[in-house]
Short mmCIF file of C-alpha atoms in Angstrom, two decimals:
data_model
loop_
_atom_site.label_atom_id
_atom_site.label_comp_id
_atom_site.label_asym_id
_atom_site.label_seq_id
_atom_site.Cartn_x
_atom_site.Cartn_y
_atom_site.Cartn_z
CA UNK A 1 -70.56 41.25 -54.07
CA UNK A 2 -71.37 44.24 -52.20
CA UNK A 3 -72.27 42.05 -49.11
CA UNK A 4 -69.17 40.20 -49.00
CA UNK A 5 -67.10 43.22 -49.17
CA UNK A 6 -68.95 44.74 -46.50
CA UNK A 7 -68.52 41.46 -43.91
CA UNK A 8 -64.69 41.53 -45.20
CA UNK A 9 -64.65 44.86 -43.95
CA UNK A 10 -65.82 44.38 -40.67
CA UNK A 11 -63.73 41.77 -40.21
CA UNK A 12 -60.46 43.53 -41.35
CA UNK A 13 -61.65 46.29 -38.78
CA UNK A 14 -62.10 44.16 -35.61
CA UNK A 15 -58.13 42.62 -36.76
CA UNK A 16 -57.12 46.41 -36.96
CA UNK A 17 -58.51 46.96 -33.89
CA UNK A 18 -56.83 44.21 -32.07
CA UNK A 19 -53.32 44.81 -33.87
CA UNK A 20 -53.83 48.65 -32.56
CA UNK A 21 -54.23 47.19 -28.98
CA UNK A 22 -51.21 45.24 -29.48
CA UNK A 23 -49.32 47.89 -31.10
CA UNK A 24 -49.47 50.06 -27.66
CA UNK A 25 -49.05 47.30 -25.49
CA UNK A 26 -45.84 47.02 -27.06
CA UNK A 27 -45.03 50.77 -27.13
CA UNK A 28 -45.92 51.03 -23.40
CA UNK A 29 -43.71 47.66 -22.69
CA UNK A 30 -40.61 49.01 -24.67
CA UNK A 31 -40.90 51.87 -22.52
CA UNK A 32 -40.87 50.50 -19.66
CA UNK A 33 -38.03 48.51 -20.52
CA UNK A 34 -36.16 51.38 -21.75
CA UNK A 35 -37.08 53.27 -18.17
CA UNK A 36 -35.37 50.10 -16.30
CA UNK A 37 -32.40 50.23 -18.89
CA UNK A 38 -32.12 54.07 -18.34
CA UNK A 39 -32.12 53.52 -14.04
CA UNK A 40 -29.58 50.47 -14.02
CA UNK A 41 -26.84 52.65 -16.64
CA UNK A 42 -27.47 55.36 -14.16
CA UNK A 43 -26.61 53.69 -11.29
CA UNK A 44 -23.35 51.74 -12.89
CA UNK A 45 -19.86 54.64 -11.88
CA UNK A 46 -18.50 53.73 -15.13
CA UNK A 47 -21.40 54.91 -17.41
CA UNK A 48 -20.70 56.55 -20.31
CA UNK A 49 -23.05 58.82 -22.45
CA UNK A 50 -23.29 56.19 -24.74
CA UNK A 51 -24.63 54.01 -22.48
CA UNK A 52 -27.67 56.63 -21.04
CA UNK A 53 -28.69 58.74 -23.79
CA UNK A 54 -30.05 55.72 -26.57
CA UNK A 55 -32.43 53.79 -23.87
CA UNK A 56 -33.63 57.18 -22.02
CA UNK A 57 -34.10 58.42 -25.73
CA UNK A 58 -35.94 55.45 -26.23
CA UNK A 59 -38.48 55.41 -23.40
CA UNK A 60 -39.46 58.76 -23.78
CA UNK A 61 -39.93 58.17 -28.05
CA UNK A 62 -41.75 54.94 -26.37
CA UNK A 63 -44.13 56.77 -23.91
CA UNK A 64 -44.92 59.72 -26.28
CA UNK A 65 -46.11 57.93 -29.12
CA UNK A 66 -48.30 55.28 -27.10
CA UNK A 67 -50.16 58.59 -25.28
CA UNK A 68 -50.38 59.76 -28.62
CA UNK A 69 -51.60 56.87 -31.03
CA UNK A 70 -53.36 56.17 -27.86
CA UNK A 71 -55.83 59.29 -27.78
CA UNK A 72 -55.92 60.69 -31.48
CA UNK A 73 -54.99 57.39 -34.06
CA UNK A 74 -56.98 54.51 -34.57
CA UNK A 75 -54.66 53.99 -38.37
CA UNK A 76 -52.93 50.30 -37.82
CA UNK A 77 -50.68 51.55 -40.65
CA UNK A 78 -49.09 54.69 -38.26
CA UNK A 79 -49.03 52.46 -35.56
CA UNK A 80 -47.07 49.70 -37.32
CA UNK A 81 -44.81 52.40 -38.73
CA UNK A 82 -43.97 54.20 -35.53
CA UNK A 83 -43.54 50.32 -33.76
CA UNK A 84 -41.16 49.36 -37.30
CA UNK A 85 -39.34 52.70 -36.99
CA UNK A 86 -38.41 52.93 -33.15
CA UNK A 87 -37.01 49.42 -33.46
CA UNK A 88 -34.70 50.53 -36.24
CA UNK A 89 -33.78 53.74 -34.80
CA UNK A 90 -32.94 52.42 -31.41
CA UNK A 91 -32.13 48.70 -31.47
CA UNK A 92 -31.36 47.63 -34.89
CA UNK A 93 -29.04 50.85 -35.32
CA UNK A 94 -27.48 50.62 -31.64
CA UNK A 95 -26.46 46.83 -32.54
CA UNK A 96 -25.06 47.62 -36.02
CA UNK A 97 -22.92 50.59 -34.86
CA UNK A 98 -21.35 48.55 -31.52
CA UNK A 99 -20.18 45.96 -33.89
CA UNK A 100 -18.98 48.17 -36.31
CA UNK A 101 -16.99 50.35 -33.79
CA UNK A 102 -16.17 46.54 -32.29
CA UNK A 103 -14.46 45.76 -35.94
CA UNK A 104 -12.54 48.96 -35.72
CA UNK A 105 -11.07 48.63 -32.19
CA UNK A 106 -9.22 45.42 -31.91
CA UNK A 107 -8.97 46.46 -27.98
CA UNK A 108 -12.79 46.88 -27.43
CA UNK A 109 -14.29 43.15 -26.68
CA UNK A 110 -17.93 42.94 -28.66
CA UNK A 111 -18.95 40.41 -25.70
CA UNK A 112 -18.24 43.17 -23.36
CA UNK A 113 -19.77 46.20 -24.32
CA UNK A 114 -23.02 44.91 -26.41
CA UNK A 115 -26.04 45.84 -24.79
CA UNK A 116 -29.14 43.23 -23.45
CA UNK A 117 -31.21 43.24 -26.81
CA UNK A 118 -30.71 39.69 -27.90
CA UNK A 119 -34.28 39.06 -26.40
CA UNK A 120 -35.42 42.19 -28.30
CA UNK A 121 -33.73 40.92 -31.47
CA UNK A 122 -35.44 37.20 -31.21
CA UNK A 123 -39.33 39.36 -31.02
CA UNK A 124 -38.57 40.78 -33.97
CA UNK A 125 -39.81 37.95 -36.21
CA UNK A 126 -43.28 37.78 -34.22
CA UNK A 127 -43.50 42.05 -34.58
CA UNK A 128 -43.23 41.34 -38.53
CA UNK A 129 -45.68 38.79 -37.95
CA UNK A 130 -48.09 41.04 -36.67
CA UNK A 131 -47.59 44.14 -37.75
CA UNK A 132 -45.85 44.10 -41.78
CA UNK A 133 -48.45 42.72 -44.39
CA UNK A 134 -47.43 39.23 -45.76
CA UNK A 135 -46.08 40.27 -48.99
CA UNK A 136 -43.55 42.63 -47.10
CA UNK A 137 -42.53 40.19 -44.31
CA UNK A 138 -39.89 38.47 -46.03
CA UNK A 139 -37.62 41.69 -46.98
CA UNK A 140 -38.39 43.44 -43.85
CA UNK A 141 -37.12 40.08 -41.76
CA UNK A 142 -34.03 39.99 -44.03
CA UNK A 143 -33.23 44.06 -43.47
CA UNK A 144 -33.50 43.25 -40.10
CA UNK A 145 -31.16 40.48 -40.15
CA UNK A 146 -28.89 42.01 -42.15
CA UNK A 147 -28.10 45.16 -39.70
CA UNK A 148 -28.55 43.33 -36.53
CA UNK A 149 -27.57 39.86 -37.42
CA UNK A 150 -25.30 39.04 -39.73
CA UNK A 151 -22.31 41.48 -38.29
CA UNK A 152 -23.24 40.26 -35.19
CA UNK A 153 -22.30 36.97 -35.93
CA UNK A 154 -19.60 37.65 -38.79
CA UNK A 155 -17.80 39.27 -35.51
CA UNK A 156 -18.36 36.31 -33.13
CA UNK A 157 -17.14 33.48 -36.35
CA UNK A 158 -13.41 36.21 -37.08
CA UNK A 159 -13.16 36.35 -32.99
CA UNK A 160 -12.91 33.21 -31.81
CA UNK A 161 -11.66 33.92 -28.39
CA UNK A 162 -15.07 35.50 -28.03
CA UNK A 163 -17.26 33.19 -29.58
CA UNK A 164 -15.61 30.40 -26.62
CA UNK A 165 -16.60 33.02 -23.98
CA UNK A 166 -20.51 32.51 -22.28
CA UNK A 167 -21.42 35.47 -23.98
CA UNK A 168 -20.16 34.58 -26.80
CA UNK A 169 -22.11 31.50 -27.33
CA UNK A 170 -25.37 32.58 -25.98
CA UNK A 171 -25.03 35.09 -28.83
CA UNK A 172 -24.26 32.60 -31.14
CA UNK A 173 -27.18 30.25 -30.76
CA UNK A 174 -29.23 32.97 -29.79
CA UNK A 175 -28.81 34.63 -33.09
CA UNK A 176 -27.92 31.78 -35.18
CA UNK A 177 -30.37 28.26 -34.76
CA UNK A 178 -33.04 29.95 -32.53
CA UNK A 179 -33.48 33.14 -34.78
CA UNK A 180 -33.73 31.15 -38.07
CA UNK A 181 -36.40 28.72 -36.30
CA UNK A 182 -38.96 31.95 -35.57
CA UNK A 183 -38.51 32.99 -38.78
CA UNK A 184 -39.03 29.42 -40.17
CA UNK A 185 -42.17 29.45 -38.31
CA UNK A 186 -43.28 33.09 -39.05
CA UNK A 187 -42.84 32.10 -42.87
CA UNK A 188 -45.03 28.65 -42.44
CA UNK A 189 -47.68 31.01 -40.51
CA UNK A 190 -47.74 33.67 -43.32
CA UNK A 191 -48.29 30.46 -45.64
CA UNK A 192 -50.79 28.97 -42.92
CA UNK A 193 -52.16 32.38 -43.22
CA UNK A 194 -52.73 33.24 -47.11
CA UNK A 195 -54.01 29.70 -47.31
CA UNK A 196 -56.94 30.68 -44.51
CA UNK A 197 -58.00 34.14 -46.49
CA UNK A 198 -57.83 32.69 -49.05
CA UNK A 199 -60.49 30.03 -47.84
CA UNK A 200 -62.95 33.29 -46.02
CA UNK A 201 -62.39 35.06 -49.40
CA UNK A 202 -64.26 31.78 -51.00
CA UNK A 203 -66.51 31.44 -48.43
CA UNK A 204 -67.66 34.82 -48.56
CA UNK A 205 -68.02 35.19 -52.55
CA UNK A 206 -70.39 31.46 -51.79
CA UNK A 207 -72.28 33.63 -49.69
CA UNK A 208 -72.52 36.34 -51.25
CA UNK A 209 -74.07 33.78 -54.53
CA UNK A 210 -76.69 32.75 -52.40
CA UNK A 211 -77.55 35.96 -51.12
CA UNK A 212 -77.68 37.43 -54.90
CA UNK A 213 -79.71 33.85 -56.55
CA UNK A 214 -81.97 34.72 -53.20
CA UNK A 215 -82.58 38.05 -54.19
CA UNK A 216 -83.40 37.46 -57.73
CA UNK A 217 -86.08 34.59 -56.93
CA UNK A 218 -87.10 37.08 -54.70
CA UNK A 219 -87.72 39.54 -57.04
CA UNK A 220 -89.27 36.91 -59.28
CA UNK A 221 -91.64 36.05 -57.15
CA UNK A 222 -93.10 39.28 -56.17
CA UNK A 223 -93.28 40.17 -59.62
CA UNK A 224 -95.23 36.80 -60.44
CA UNK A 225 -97.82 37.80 -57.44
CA UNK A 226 -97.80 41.47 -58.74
CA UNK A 227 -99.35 39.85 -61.92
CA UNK A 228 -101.64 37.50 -60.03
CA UNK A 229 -102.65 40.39 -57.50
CA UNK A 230 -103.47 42.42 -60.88
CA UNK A 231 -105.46 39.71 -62.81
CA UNK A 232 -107.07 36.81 -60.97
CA UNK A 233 -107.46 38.33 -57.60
CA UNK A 234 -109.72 41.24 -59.45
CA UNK A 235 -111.49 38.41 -61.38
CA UNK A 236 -111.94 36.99 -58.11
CA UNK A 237 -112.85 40.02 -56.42
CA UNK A 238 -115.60 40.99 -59.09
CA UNK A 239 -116.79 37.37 -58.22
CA UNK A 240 -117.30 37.48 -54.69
CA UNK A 241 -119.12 40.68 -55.50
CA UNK A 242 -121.74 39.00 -57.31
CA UNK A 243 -122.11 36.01 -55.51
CA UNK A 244 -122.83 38.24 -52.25
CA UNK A 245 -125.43 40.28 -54.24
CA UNK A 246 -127.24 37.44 -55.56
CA UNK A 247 -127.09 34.41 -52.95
CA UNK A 248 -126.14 36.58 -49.80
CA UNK A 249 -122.94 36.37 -47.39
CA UNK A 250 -124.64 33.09 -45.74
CA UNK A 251 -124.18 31.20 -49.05
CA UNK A 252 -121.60 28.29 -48.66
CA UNK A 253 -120.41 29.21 -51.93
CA UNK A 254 -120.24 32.91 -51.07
CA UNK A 255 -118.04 31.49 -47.89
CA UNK A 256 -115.91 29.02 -49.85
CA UNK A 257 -114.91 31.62 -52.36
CA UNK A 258 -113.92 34.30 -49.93
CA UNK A 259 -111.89 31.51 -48.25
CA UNK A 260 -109.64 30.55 -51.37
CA UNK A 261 -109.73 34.75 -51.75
CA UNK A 262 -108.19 35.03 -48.00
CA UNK A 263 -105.78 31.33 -49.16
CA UNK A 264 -104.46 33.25 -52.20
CA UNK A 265 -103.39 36.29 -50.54
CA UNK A 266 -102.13 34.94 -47.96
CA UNK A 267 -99.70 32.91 -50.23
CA UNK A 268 -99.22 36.48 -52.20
CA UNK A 269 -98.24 38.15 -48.38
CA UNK A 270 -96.07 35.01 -47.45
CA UNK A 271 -93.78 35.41 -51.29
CA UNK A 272 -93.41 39.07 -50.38
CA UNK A 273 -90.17 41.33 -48.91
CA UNK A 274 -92.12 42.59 -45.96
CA UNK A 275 -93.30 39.51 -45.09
CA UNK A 276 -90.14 37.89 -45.04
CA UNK A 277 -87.91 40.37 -43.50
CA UNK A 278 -90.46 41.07 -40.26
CA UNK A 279 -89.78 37.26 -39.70
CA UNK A 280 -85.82 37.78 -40.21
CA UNK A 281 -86.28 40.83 -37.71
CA UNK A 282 -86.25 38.54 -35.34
CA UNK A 283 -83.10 36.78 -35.76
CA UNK A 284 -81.56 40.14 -36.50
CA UNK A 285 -82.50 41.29 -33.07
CA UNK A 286 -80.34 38.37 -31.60
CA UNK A 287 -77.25 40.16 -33.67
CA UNK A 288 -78.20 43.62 -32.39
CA UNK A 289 -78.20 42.65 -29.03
CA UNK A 290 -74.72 41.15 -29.86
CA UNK A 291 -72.88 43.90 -31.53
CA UNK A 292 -68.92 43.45 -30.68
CA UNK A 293 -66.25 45.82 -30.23
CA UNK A 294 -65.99 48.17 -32.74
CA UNK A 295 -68.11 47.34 -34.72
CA UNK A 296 -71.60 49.37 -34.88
CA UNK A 297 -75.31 48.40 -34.75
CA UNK A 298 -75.62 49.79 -38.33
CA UNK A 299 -73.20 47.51 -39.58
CA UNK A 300 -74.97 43.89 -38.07
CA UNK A 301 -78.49 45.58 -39.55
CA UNK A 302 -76.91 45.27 -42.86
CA UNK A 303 -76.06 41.77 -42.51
CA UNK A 304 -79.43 40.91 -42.34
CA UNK A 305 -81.04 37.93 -44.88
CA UNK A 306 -82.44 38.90 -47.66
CA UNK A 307 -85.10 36.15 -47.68
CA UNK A 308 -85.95 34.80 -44.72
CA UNK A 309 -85.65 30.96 -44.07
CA UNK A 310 -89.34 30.10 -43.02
CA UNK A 311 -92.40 28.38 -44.56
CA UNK A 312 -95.54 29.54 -44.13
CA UNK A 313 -98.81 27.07 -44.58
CA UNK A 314 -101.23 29.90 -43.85
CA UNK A 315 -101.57 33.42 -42.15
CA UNK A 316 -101.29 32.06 -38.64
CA UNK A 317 -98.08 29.62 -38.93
CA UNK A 318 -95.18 30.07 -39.94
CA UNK A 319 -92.29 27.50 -39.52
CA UNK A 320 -88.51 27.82 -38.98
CA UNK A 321 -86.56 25.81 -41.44
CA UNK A 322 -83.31 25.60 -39.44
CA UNK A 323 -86.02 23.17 -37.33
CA UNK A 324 -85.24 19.29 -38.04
CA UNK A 325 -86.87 17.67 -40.65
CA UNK A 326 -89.33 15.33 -38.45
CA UNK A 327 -90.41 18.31 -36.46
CA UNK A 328 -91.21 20.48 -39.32
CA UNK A 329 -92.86 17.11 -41.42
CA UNK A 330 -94.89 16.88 -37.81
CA UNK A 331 -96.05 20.71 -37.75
CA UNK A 332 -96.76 19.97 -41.42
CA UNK A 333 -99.29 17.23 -40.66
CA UNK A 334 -100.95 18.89 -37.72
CA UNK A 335 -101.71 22.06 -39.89
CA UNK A 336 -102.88 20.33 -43.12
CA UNK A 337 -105.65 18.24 -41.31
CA UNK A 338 -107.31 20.81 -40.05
CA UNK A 339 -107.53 22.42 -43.36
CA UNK A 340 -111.23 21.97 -44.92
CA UNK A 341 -110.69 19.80 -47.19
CA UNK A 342 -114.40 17.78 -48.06
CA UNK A 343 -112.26 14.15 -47.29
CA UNK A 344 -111.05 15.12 -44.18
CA UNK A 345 -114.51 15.05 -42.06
CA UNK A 346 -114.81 11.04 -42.73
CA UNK A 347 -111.20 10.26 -41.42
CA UNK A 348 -111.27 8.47 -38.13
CA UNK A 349 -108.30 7.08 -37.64
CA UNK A 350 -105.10 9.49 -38.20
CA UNK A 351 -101.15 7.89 -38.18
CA UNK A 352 -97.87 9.55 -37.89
CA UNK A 353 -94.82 8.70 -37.24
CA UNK A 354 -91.58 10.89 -38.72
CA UNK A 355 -88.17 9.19 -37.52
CA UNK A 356 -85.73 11.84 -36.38
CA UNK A 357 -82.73 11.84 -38.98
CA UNK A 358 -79.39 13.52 -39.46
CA UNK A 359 -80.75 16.26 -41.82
CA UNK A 360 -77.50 18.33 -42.11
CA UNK A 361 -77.05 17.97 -45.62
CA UNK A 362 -80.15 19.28 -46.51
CA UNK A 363 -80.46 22.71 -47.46
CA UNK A 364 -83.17 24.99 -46.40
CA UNK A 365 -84.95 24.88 -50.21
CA UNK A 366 -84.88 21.53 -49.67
CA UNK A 367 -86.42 21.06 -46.83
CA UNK A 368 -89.01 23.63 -47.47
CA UNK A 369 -89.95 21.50 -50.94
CA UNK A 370 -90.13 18.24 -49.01
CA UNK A 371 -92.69 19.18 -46.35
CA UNK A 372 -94.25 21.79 -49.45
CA UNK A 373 -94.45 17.50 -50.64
CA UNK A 374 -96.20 16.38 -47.50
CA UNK A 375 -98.70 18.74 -47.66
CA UNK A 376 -100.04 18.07 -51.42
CA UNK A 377 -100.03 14.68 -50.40
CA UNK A 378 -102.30 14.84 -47.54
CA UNK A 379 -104.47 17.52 -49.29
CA UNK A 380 -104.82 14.86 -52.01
CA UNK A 381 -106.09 12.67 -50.00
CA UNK A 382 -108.93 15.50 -48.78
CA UNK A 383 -109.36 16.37 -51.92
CA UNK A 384 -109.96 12.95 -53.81
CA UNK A 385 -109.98 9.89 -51.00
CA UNK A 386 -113.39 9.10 -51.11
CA UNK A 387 -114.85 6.77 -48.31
CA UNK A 388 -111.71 6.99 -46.68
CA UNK A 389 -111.18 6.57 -43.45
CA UNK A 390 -108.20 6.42 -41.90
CA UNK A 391 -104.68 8.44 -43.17
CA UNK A 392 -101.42 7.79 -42.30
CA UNK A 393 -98.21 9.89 -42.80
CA UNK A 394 -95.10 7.71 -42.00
CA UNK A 395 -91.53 9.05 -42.26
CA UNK A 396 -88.87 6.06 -41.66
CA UNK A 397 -85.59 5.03 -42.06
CA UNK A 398 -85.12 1.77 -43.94
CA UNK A 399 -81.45 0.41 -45.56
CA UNK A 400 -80.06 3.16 -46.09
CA UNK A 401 -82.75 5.38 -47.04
CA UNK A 402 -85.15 7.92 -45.82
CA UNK A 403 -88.99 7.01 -46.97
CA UNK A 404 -91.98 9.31 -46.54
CA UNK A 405 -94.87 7.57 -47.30
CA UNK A 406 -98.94 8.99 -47.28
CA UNK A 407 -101.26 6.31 -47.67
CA UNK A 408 -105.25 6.26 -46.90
CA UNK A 409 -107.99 3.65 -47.78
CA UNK A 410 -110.31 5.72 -49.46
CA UNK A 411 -111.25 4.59 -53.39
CA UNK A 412 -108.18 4.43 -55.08
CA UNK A 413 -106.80 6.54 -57.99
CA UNK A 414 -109.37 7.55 -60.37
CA UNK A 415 -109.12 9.59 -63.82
CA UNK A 416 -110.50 12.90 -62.06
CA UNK A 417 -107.56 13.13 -59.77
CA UNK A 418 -105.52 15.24 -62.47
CA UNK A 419 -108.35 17.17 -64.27
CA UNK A 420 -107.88 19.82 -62.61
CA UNK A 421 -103.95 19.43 -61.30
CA UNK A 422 -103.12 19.25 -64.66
CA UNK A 423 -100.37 16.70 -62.73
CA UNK A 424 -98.30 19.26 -61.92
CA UNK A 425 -98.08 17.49 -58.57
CA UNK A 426 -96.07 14.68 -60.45
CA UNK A 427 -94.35 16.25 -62.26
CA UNK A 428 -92.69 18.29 -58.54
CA UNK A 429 -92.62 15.14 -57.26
CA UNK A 430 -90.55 13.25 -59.79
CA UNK A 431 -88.59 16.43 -59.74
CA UNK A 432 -87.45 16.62 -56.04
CA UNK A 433 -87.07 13.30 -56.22
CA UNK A 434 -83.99 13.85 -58.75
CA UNK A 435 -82.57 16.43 -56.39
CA UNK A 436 -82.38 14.44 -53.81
CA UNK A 437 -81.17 11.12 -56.06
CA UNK A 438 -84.37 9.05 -54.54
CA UNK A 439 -87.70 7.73 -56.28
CA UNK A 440 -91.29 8.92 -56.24
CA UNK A 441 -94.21 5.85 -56.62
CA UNK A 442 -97.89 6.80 -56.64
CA UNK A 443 -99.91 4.05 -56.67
CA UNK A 444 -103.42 2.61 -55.92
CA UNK A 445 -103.37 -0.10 -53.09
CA UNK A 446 -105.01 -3.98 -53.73
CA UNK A 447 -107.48 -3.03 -50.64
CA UNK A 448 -108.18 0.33 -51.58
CA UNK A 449 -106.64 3.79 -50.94
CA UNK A 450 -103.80 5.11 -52.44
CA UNK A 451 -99.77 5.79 -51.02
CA UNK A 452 -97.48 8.39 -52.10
CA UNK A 453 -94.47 7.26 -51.67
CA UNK A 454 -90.90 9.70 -51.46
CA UNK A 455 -87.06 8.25 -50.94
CA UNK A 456 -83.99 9.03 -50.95
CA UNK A 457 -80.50 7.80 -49.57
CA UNK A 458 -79.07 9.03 -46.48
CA UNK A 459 -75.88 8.67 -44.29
CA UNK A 460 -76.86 6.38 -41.55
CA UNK A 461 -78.13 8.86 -38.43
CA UNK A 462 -76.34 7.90 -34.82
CA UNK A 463 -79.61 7.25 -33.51
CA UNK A 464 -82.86 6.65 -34.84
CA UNK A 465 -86.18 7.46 -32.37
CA UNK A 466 -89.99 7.57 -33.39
CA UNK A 467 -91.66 10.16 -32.34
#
């Protein structure tokens, strides 16, 4: 949960910094609009105070606070506050006392002596928009309304010889239909919007899950290698020791033994943290070299995976899982062949063929325990395909469904196939099988040899290419 607050944050802090941007744009705008204001009142004969002081008031308010929140603030809630408060204090007010004082004087014409700030008055909806949280937007529209509308037009509907005049009606639709559209749309945005955090916040506590099941088979597994590091590997280890002292390093059973001793660890090194992060340091390294605006390097270290989404078959490969399936079921192959497996010096004749397929709906685990599949299957067949000479691996794509199939022509199934297995091989089979809602078939072949057969239904790929 930690994680997902922490990738909330950051992205609440590049929207913060983006509002703040915004927020003295507008300042430095309003300004500028209150400098032009200011000039044309100046150069108008019949002038009054009235008409100099509030905009010259206002572009100086305008100009100090953007130099200030500019240099010293980087807190969106000041900067929405001082944007929220100079509106009221020198447009909303202005408005509400001209009609007021228009109400009171019967001989002073609204039409005539309200100031340019119907354009001001129809941003107001977008400045809520942006700047006043969504559970504040609808009372803070309505205030607004309420002192800059709604006497506004109360005057125009009790005057009618006004309302007939241009100004008149350009204040009137102005204020009336096109005012209540934006805020229409501002409240179907906030909606548009709640819906969409909503969606992150879900998406981010999915993550998060993952991360947190990931780091407790994590944990499990380095504990389970602890305890094989601690037991067998010293059983071994004493072994090795003896078999060098009596036989010599020469011995082929001295060799074999110290190569299932180098195999074992090098599954142990491959289940461990270190392991996997050095291979998620490079990914991360993409993100450091990517680090946006306001947002530090610290911060994209942290998001880095907690288990790493690679396969390793021995110490020298390692495979990336985002690959697609027939590339990684290829890699697979290559690597398992050259194992030394005693079955594996009489093939002559070597098949494969893995049909690309739209893989997208299979997750990484997945993938990882369908070509963990392929390689028990071809080790089977070095293991216990005696005579055999010839192995294929085919991966096709037949009504519907995705079949990998390992077949070879050696002797068949025998009885000591699973003396030593225990058929735990099986058992995983039948297994992923159910995950992926296909069937698993092991059987011996009328001419000899034996396939392994693994389905499962797909959607049908755009394009379908051997390799």
């Amino acid at each position: 949960m930690g994680k997902t607050m922490n990738q909330m944050a950051i992205a609440l802090d590049l929207q913060n910094e983006l509002k703040r941007k915004v927020g003295l744009a507008i300042l430095l705008i309003a300004g500028l609009s209150a400098s032009i204001s200011t000039f044309i009142h100046y150069q108008q004969p019949d002038s009054d105070l009235s008409r100099l002081l509030p905009p010259l008031l206002f572009a100086i308010t305008s100009f100090g606070a953007s130099a200030y929140l500019g240099r010293k603030v980087s807190n969106i809630r000041l900067i929405s506050a001082t944007i929220l408060g100079l509106s009221a204090l020198f447009i909303f007010l202005p408005s509400f006392l001209r009609t007021i004082y228009a109400f009171a004087s019967p001989s002073i014409a609204l039409v005539n002596t309200y100031p340019p700030l119907t354009g001001v008055l129809l941003l107001w909806p977008t400045t809520v928009l942006i700047f006043v949280p969504p559970q504040h937007r609808l009372a803070t529209m309505s205030a607004g309304c309420l002192f800059g509308v709604v006497p506004i037009l109360s005057y125009l509907v009790l005057h009618p010889v006004e309302l007939q005049s241009p100004r008149g009606i350009d204040l009137l639709i102005s204020l009336g239909p096109t005012l209540l559209g934006q805020i229409m749309m501002v409240m179907f945005y906030s909606r548009l919007q709640d819906l969409l955090d909503k969606l992150s916040a879900e998406r981010l506590q999915y993550y998060s899950k993952v991360i947190e099941e990931q780091a407790i088979r994590q944990a499990a597994m380095e504990q389970a290698f602890t305890q094989f590091h601690n037991g067998p590997l010293q059983s071994l280890a004493i072994l090795l020791r003896d078999v060098e002292t009596e036989l010599g390093e020469s011995s082929s059973l001295f060799q074999r033994l110290a190569q299932l001793n180098t195999e074992f660890r090098g599954v142990g090194q491959g289940l461990t943290q270190d392991a996997l992060w050095n291979a998620a340091e490079k990914k991360g390294e993409r993100w450091r070299n990517a680090t946006l605006p306001g947002v530090s390097t610290n911060t994209w270290q942290n998001q880095m995976p907690i288990v790493s989404a690679t396969l390793q078959l021995n110490p020298e490969l390692r495979l990336d899982l985002s690959w697609p399936l027939h590339r990684l079921l290829h890699n697979v192959y290559s690597a398992t062949l050259k194992r030394d497996l005693p079955y594996f010096q009489t093939i002559k004749v070597k098949v494969r063929n893995f049909q690309p397929l739209e893989d997208v709906a299979l997750t990484v685990d997945t993938k990882r325990d369908i070509c963990l599949w392929l390689e028990e299957a071809l080790c089977n067949v070095g293991k216990h395909a005696q005579n055999a000479t010839r192995v294929q691996a085919i991966g096709e794509y037949q009504n519907g469904r995705y079949h990998l199939k390992v077949q070879d022509n050696g002797i068949g199934l025998i009885a000591s196939m699973n003396k030593w297995s225990g058929d735990r091989g099986t058992k995983l089979s039948d297994r992923l099988a159910t995950r992926l809602g296909g069937t698993f078939h092991r059987k011996s072949l009328a001419k000899g040899g034996v396939r392994c057969e693994l389905s499962w239904p797909l959607n049908a790929p755009d394009e379908i290419e051997a390799i």
